[in-house]
mmCIF file of C-alpha atoms in Angstrom:
data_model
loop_
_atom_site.group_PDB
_atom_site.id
_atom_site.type_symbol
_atom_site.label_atom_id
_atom_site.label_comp_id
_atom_site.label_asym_id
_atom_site.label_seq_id
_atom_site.Cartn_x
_atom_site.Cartn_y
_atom_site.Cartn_z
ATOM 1 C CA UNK A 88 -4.559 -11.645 15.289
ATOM 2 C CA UNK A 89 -7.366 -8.905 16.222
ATOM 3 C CA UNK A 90 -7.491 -8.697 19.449
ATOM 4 C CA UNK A 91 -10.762 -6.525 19.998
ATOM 5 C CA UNK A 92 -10.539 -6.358 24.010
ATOM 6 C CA UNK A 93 -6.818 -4.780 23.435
ATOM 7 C CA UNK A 94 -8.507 -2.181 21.412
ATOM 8 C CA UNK A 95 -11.795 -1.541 23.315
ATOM 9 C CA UNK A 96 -9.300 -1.024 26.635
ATOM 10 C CA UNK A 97 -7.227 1.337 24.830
ATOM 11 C CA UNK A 98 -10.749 3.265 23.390
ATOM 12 C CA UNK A 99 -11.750 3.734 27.153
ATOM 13 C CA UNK A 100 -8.665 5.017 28.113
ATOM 14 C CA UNK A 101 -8.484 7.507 25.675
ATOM 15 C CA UNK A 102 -12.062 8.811 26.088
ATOM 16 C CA UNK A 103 -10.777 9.595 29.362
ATOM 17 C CA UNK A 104 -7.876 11.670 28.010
ATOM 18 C CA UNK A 105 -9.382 12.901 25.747
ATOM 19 C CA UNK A 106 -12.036 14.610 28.146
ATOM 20 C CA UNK A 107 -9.235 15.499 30.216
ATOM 21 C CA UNK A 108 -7.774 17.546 27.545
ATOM 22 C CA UNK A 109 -10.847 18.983 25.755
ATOM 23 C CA UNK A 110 -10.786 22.506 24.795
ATOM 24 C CA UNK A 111 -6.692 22.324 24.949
ATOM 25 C CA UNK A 112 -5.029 22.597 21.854
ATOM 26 C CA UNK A 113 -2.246 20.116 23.565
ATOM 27 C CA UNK A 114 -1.180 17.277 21.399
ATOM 28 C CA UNK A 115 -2.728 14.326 22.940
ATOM 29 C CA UNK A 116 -0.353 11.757 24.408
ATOM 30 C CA UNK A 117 0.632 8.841 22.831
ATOM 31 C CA UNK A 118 -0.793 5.737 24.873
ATOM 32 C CA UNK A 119 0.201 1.958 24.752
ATOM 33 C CA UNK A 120 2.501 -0.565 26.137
ATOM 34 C CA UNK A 121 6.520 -0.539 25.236
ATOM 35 C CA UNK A 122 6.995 -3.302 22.598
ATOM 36 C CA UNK A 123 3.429 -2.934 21.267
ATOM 37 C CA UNK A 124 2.438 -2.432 18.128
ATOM 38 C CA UNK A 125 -0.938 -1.699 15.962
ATOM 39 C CA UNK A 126 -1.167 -2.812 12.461
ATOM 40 C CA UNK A 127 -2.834 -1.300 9.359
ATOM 41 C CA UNK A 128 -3.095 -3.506 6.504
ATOM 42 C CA UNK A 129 -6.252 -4.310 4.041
ATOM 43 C CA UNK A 130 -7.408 -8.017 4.885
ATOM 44 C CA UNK A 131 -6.675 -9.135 1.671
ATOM 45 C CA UNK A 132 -3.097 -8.591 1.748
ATOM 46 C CA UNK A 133 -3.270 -9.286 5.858
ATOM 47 C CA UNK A 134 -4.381 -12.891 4.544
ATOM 48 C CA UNK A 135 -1.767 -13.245 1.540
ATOM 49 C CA UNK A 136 2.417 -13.453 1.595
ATOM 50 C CA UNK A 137 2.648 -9.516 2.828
ATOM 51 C CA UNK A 138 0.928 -10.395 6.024
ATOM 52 C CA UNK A 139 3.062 -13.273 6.937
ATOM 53 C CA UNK A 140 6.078 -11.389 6.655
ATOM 54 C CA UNK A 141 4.892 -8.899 8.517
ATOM 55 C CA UNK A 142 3.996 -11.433 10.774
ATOM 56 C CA UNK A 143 6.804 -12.896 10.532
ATOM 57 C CA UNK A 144 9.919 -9.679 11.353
ATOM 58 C CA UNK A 145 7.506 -8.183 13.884
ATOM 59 C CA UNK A 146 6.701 -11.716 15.722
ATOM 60 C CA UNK A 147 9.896 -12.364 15.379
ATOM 61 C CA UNK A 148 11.930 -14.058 18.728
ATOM 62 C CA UNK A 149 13.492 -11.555 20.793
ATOM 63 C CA UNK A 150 17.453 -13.018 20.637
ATOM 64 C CA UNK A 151 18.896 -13.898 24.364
ATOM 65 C CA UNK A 152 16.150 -14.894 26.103
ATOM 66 C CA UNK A 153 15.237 -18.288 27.767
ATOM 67 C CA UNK A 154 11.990 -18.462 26.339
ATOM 68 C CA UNK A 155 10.571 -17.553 22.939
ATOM 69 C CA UNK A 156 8.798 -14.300 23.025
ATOM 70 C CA UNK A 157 8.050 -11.951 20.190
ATOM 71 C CA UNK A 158 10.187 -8.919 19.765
ATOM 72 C CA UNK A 159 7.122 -6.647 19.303
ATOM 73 C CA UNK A 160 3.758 -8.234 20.282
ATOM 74 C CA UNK A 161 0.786 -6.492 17.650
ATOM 75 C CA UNK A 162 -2.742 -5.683 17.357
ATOM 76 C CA UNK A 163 -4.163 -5.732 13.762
ATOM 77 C CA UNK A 164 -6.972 -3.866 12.120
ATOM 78 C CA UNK A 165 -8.094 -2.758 8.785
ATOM 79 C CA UNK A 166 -7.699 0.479 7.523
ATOM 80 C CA UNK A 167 -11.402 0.775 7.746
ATOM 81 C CA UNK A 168 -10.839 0.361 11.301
ATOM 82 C CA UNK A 169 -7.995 2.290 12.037
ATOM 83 C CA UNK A 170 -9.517 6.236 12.816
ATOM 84 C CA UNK A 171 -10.186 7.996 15.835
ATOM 85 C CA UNK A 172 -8.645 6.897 19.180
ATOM 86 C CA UNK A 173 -6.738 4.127 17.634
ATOM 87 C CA UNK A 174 -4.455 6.918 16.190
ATOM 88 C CA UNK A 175 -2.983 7.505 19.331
ATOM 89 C CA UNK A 176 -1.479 4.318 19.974
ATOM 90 C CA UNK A 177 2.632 4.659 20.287
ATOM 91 C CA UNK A 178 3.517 2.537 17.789
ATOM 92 C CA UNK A 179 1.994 2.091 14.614
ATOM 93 C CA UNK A 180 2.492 0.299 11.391
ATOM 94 C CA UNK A 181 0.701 0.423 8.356
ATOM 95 C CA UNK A 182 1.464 -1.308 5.256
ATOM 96 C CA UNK A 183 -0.038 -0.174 1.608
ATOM 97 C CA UNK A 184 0.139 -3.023 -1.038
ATOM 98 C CA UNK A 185 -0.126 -1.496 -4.493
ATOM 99 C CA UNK A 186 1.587 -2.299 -7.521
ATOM 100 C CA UNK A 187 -0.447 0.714 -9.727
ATOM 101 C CA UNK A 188 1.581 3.109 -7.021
ATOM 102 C CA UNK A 189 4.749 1.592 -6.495
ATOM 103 C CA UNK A 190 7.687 -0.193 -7.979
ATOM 104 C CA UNK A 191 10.024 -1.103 -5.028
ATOM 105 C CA UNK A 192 9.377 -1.148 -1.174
ATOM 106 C CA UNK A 193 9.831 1.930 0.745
ATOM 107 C CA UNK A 194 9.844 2.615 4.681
ATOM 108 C CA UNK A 195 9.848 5.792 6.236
ATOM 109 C CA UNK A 196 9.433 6.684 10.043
ATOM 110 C CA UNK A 197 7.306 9.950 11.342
ATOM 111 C CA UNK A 198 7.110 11.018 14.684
ATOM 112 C CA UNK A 199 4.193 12.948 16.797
ATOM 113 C CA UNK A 200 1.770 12.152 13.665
ATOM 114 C CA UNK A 201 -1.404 12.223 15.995
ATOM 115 C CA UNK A 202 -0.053 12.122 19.194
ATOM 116 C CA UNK A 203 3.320 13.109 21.174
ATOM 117 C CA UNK A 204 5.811 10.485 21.517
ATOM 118 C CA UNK A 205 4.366 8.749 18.679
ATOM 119 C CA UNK A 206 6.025 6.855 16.169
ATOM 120 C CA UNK A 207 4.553 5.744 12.962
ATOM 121 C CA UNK A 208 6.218 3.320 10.160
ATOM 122 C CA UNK A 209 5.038 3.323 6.743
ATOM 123 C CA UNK A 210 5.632 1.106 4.544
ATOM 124 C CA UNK A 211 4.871 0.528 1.023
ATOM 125 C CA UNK A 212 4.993 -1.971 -1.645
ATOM 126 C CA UNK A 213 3.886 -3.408 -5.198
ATOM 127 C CA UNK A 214 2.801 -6.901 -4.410
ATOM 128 C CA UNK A 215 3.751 -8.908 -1.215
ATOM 129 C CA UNK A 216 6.627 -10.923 -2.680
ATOM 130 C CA UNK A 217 8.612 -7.870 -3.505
ATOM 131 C CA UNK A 218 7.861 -6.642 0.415
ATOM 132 C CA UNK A 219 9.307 -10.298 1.290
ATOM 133 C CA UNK A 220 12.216 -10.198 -0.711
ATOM 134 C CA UNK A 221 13.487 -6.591 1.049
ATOM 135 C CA UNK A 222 12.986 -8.097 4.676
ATOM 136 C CA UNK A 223 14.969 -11.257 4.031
ATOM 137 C CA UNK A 224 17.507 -8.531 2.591
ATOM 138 C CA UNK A 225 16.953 -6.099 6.037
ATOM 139 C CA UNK A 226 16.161 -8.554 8.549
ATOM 140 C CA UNK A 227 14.508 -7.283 11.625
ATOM 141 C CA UNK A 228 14.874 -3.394 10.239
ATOM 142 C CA UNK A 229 10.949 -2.736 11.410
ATOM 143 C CA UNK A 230 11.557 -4.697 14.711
ATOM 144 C CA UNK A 231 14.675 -2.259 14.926
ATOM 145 C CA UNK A 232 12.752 1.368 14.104
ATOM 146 C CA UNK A 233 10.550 0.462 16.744
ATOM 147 C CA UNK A 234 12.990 -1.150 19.599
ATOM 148 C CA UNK A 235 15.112 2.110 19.295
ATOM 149 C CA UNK A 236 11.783 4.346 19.472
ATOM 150 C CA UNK A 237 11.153 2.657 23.023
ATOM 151 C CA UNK A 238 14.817 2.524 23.895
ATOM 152 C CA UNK A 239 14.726 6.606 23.194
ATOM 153 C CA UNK A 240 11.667 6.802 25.545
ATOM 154 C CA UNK A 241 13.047 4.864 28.519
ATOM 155 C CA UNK A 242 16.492 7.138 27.842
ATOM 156 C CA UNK A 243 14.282 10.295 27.892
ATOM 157 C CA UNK A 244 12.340 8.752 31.350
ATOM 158 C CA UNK A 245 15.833 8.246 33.175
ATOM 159 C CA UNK A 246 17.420 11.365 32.554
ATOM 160 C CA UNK A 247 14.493 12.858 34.168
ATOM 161 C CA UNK A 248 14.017 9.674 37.077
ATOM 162 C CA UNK A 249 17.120 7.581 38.421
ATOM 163 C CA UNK A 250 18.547 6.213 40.938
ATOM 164 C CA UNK A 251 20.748 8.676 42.512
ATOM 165 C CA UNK A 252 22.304 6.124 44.893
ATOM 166 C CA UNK A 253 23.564 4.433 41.556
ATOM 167 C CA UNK A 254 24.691 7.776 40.214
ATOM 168 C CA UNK A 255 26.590 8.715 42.713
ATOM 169 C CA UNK A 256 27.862 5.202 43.310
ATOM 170 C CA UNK A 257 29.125 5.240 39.634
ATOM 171 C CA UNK A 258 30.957 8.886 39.684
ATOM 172 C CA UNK A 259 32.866 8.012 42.923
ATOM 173 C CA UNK A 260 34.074 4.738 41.716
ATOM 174 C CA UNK A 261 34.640 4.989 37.933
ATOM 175 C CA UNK A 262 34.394 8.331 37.450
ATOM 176 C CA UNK A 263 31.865 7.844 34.648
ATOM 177 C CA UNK A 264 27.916 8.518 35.113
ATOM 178 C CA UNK A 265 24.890 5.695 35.115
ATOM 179 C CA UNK A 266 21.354 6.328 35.002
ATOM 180 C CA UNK A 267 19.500 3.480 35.840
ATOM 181 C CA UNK A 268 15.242 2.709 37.077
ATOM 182 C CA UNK A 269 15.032 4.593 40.295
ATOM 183 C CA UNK A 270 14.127 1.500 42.363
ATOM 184 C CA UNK A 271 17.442 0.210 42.421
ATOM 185 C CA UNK A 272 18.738 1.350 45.381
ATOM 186 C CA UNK A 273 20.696 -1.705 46.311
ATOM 187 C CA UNK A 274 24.037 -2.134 45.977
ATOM 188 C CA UNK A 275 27.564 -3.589 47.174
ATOM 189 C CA UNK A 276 30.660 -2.392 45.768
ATOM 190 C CA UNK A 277 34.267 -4.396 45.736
ATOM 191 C CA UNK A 278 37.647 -3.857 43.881
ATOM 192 C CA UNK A 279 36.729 -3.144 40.640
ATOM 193 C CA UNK A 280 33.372 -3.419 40.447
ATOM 194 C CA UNK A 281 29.945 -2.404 41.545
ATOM 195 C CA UNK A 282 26.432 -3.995 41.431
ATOM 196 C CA UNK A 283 22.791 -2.591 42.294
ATOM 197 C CA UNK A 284 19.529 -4.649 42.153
ATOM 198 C CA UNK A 285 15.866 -3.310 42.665
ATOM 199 C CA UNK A 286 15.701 -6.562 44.508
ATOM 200 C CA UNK A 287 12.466 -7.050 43.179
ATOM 201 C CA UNK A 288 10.135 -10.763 44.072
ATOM 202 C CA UNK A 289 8.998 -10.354 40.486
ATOM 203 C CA UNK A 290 10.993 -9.201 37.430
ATOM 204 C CA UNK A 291 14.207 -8.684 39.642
ATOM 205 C CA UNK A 292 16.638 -6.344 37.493
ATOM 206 C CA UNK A 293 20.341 -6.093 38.911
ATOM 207 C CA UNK A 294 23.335 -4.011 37.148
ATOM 208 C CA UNK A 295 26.786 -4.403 37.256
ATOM 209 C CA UNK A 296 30.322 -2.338 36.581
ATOM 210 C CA UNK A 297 33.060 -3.317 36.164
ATOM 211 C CA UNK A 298 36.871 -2.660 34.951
ATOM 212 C CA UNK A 299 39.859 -3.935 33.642
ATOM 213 C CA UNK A 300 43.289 -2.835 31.568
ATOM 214 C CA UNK A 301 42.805 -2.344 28.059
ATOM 215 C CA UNK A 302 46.299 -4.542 26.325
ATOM 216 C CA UNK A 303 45.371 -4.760 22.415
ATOM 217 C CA UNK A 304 42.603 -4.801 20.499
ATOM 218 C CA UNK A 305 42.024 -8.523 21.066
ATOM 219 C CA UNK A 306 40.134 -7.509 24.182
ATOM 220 C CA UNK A 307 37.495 -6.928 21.773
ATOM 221 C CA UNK A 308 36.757 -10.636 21.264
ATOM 222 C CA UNK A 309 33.798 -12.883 22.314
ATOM 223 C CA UNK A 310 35.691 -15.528 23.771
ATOM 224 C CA UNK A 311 38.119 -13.151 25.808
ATOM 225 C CA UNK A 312 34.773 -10.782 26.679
ATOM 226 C CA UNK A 313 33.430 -13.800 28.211
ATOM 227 C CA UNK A 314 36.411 -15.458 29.915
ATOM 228 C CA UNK A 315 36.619 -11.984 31.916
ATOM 229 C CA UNK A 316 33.111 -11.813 33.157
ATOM 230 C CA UNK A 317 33.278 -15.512 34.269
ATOM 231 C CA UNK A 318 36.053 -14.632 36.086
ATOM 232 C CA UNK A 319 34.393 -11.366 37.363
ATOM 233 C CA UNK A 320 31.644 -12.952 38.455
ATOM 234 C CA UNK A 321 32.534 -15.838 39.944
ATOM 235 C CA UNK A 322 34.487 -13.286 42.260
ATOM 236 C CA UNK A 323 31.935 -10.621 42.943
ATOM 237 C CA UNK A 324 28.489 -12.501 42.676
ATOM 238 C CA UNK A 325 28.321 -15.303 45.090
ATOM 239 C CA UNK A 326 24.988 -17.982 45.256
ATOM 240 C CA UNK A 327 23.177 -18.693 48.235
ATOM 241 C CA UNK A 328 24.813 -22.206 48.531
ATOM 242 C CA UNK A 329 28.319 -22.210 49.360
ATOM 243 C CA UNK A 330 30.297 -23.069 46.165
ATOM 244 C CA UNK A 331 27.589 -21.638 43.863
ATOM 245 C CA UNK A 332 27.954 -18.176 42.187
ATOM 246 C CA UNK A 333 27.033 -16.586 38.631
ATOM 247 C CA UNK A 334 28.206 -18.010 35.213
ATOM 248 C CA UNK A 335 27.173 -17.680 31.468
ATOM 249 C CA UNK A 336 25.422 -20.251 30.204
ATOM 250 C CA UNK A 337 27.181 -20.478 26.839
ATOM 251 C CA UNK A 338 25.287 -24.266 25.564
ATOM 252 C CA UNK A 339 22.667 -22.005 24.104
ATOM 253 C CA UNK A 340 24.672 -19.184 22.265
ATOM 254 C CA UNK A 341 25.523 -15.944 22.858
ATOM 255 C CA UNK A 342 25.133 -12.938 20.246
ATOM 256 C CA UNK A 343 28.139 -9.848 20.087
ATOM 257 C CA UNK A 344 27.077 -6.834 17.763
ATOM 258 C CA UNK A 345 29.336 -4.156 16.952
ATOM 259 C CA UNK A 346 27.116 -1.000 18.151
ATOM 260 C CA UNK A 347 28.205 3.127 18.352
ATOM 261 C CA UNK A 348 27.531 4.707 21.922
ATOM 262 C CA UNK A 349 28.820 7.960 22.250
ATOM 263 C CA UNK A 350 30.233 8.030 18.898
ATOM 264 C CA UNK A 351 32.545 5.389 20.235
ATOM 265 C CA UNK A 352 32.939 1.466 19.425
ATOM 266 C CA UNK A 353 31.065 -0.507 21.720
ATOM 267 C CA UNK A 354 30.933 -4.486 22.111
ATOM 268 C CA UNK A 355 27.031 -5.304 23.034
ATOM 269 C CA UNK A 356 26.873 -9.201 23.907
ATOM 270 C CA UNK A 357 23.535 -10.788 25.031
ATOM 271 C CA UNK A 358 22.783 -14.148 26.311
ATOM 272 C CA UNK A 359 21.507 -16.166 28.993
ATOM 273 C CA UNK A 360 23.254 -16.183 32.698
ATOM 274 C CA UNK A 361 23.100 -19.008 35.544
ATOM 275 C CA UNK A 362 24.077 -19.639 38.748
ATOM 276 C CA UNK A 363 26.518 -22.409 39.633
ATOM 277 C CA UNK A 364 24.938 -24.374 41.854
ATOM 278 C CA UNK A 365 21.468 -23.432 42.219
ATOM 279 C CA UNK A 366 18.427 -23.203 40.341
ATOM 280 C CA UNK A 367 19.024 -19.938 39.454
ATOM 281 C CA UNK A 368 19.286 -18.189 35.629
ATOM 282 C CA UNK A 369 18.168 -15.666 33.057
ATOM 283 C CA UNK A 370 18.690 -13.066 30.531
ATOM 284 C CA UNK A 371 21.895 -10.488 30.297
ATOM 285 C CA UNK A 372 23.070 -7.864 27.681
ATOM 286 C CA UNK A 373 25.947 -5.927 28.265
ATOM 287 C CA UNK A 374 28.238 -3.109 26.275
ATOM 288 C CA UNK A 375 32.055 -3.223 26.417
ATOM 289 C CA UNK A 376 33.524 0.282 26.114
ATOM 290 C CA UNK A 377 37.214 1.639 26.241
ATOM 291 C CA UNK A 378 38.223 4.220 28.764
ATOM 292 C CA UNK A 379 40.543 6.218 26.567
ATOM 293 C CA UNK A 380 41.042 8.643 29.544
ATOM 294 C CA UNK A 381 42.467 5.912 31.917
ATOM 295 C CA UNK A 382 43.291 3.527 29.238
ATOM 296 C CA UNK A 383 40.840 0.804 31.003
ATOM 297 C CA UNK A 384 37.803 -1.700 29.712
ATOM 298 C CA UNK A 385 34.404 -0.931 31.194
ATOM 299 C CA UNK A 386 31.544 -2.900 31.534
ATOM 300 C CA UNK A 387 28.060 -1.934 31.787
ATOM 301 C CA UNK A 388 25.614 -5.088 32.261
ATOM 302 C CA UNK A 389 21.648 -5.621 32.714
ATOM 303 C CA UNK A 390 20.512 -8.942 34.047
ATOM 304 C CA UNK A 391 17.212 -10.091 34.540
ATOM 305 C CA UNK A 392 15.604 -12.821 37.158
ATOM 306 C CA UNK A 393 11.893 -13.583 36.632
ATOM 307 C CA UNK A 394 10.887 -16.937 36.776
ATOM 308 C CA UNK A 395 7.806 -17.948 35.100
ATOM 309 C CA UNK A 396 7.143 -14.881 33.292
ATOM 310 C CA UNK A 397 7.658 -12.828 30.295
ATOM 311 C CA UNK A 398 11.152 -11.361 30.348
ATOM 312 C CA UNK A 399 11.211 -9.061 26.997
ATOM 313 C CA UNK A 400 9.983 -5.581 28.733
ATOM 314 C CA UNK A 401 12.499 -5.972 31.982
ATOM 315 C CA UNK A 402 15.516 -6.751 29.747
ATOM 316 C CA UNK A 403 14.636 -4.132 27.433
ATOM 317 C CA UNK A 404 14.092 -1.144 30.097
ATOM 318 C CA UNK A 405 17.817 -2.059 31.749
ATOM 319 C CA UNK A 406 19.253 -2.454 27.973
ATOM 320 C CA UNK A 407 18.354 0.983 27.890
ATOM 321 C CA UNK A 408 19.947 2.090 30.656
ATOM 322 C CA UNK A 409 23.201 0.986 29.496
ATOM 323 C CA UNK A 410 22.989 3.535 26.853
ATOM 324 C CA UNK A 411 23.068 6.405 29.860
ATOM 325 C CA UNK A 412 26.733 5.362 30.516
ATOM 326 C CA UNK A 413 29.082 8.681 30.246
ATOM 327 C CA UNK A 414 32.567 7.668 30.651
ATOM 328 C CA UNK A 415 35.483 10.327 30.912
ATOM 329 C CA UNK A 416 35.272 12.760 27.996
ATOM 330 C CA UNK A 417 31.583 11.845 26.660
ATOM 331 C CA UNK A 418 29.597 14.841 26.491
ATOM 332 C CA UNK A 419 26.574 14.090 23.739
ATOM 333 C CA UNK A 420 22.996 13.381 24.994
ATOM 334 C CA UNK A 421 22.522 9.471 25.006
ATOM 335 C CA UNK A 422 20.253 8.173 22.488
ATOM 336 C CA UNK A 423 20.154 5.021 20.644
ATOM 337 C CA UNK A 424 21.221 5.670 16.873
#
């Protein structure tokens, strides 16, 4: 699981920051790729049951996606190892196994230890079984300290760079707010709805919005949820072919979590997409809201074409766009709780 060239690239890169910033007393940036992760664990308990369950929540499959990817890809090292530049990595993890210091498992989170923008999970633990019995109690709670530390970043990046053509789009229309990756500056609006696309050859990322009346609180179901964006899209999102347009592939599952945006309930369903028609498909998540103000259903959805590549970073970066949705009312900074 080393992977020395990882670490040698991210040495050289620092050296150079680090020059860049010597004889400042400026907190050195964090450095890294989104959704990756350094690991500090003695080899012993690397090698024994705490490693694989490490292993196993962090390398975990990233739900929705056509292909199995892992939800954070890692780098290990010892703790012999781990000094210097390697401190500077965005996300860290390090595991102590001890049962002379500890009874139960504990996990806390710091931020900025060595560097700005950092985050750093530690996690401690008598013996590995223990450590294996909390994670098959908290399944995917590491994966999920992490996720929302990138989420936060990409939120912090768009409030600062969007896509005003999107923005404005978005106010006019629904009179709500959407920050989304500045290079999506194409877009088509009809009845109802609106859609943008960096139109991208590879790792294409489109959004849509759309409404509908709120009746009762059975809105709020999967099967009516998805009814209503087949219908949407069948509408709004033609194919290429004549006869073909945009579906959800449902033969593979879909997942709906109850999340908070805003303070506010909020449906989040992920899943896989396809086009009717032609060889066409890929990854969506969207969030369901209520317009209390004009007593309306809005959707906010991410989808993802990139054929023959990794799709984990590209869903991820529009998933976090979603959280940038203001509707009518919503005043509080977005951030993923």
């Amino acid at each position: 699981m080393k992977t020395q060239s990882f670490i040698f690239s991210i040495c050289l890169f620092l050296l150079g920051l680090t020059a860049c910033n010597s004889g400042s007393s400026v907190m050195t940036r964090a450095t890294g790729i989104p959704y990756e992760a350094v690991v500090v664990m003695d080899k012993a308990n690397w090698e024994s049951t705490a490693g694989t369950v490490i292993k196993n929540e962090l390398l975990s499959d990233l739900p929705g996606l056509p292909n199995s990817e892992p939800s954070i890809k890692i780098t290990y090292v010892t703790s012999t190892e781990f000094n210097g530049l390697l401190t500077y990595v965005r996300n860290i993890v390090i595991i102590t196994i001890d049962p002379s210091m500890y009874t139960r498992v504990s996990v806390n989170a710091e931020t900025n230890r060595w560097a700005n923008g950092q985050i750093v999970v530690n996690i401690n633990a008598p013996d590995g079984d223990v450590l294996r019995d909390y994670l098959d109690r908290n399944p995917r709670s590491i994966v999920g300290i992490i996720t929302k530390a990138e989420m936060n970043r990409t939120i912090v990046q768009l409030e600062k760079t969007y896509s005003t053509v999107v923005l404005d789009n978005v106010r006019s229309k629904f009179g709500a707010t959407l920050k989304v990756p500045s290079d999506m500056t194409y877009t088509r609006n009809a009845t109802d709805f609106f859609w943008a696309s960096n139109n991208a050859n590879r790792g294409r990322t489109d959004v849509i919005v759309y409404t509908f009346p709120y009746t009762d609180p059975e809105t709020f179901t999967l099967n009516y949820l998805i009814a209503k964006r087949d219908s949407v899209l069948r509408e709004n999102l033609p194919g290429s072919f004549e006869n073909s347009y945009m579906t959800t592939e449902t033969r593979w599952g879909l997942e709906y979590t109850p999340i908070t945006v805003q303070g506010k309930y909020c449906a989040e369903i992920r899943g896989l997409w396809k086009m009717v028609g032609d060889m066409m498909g890929g990854p969506f998540v969207s969030h369901v809201r209520l317009d209390e103000a004009n007593n309306q259903i809005i959707v906010v959805e991410g989808f993802v074409f990139a054929p023959e590549t990794d799709k984990r970073n590209y869903i991820r970066r529009i998933e976090a766009a979603l959280y940038t949705l203001l509707l009518p009312g919503d005043h509080e900074a977005p951030e993923v709780k």
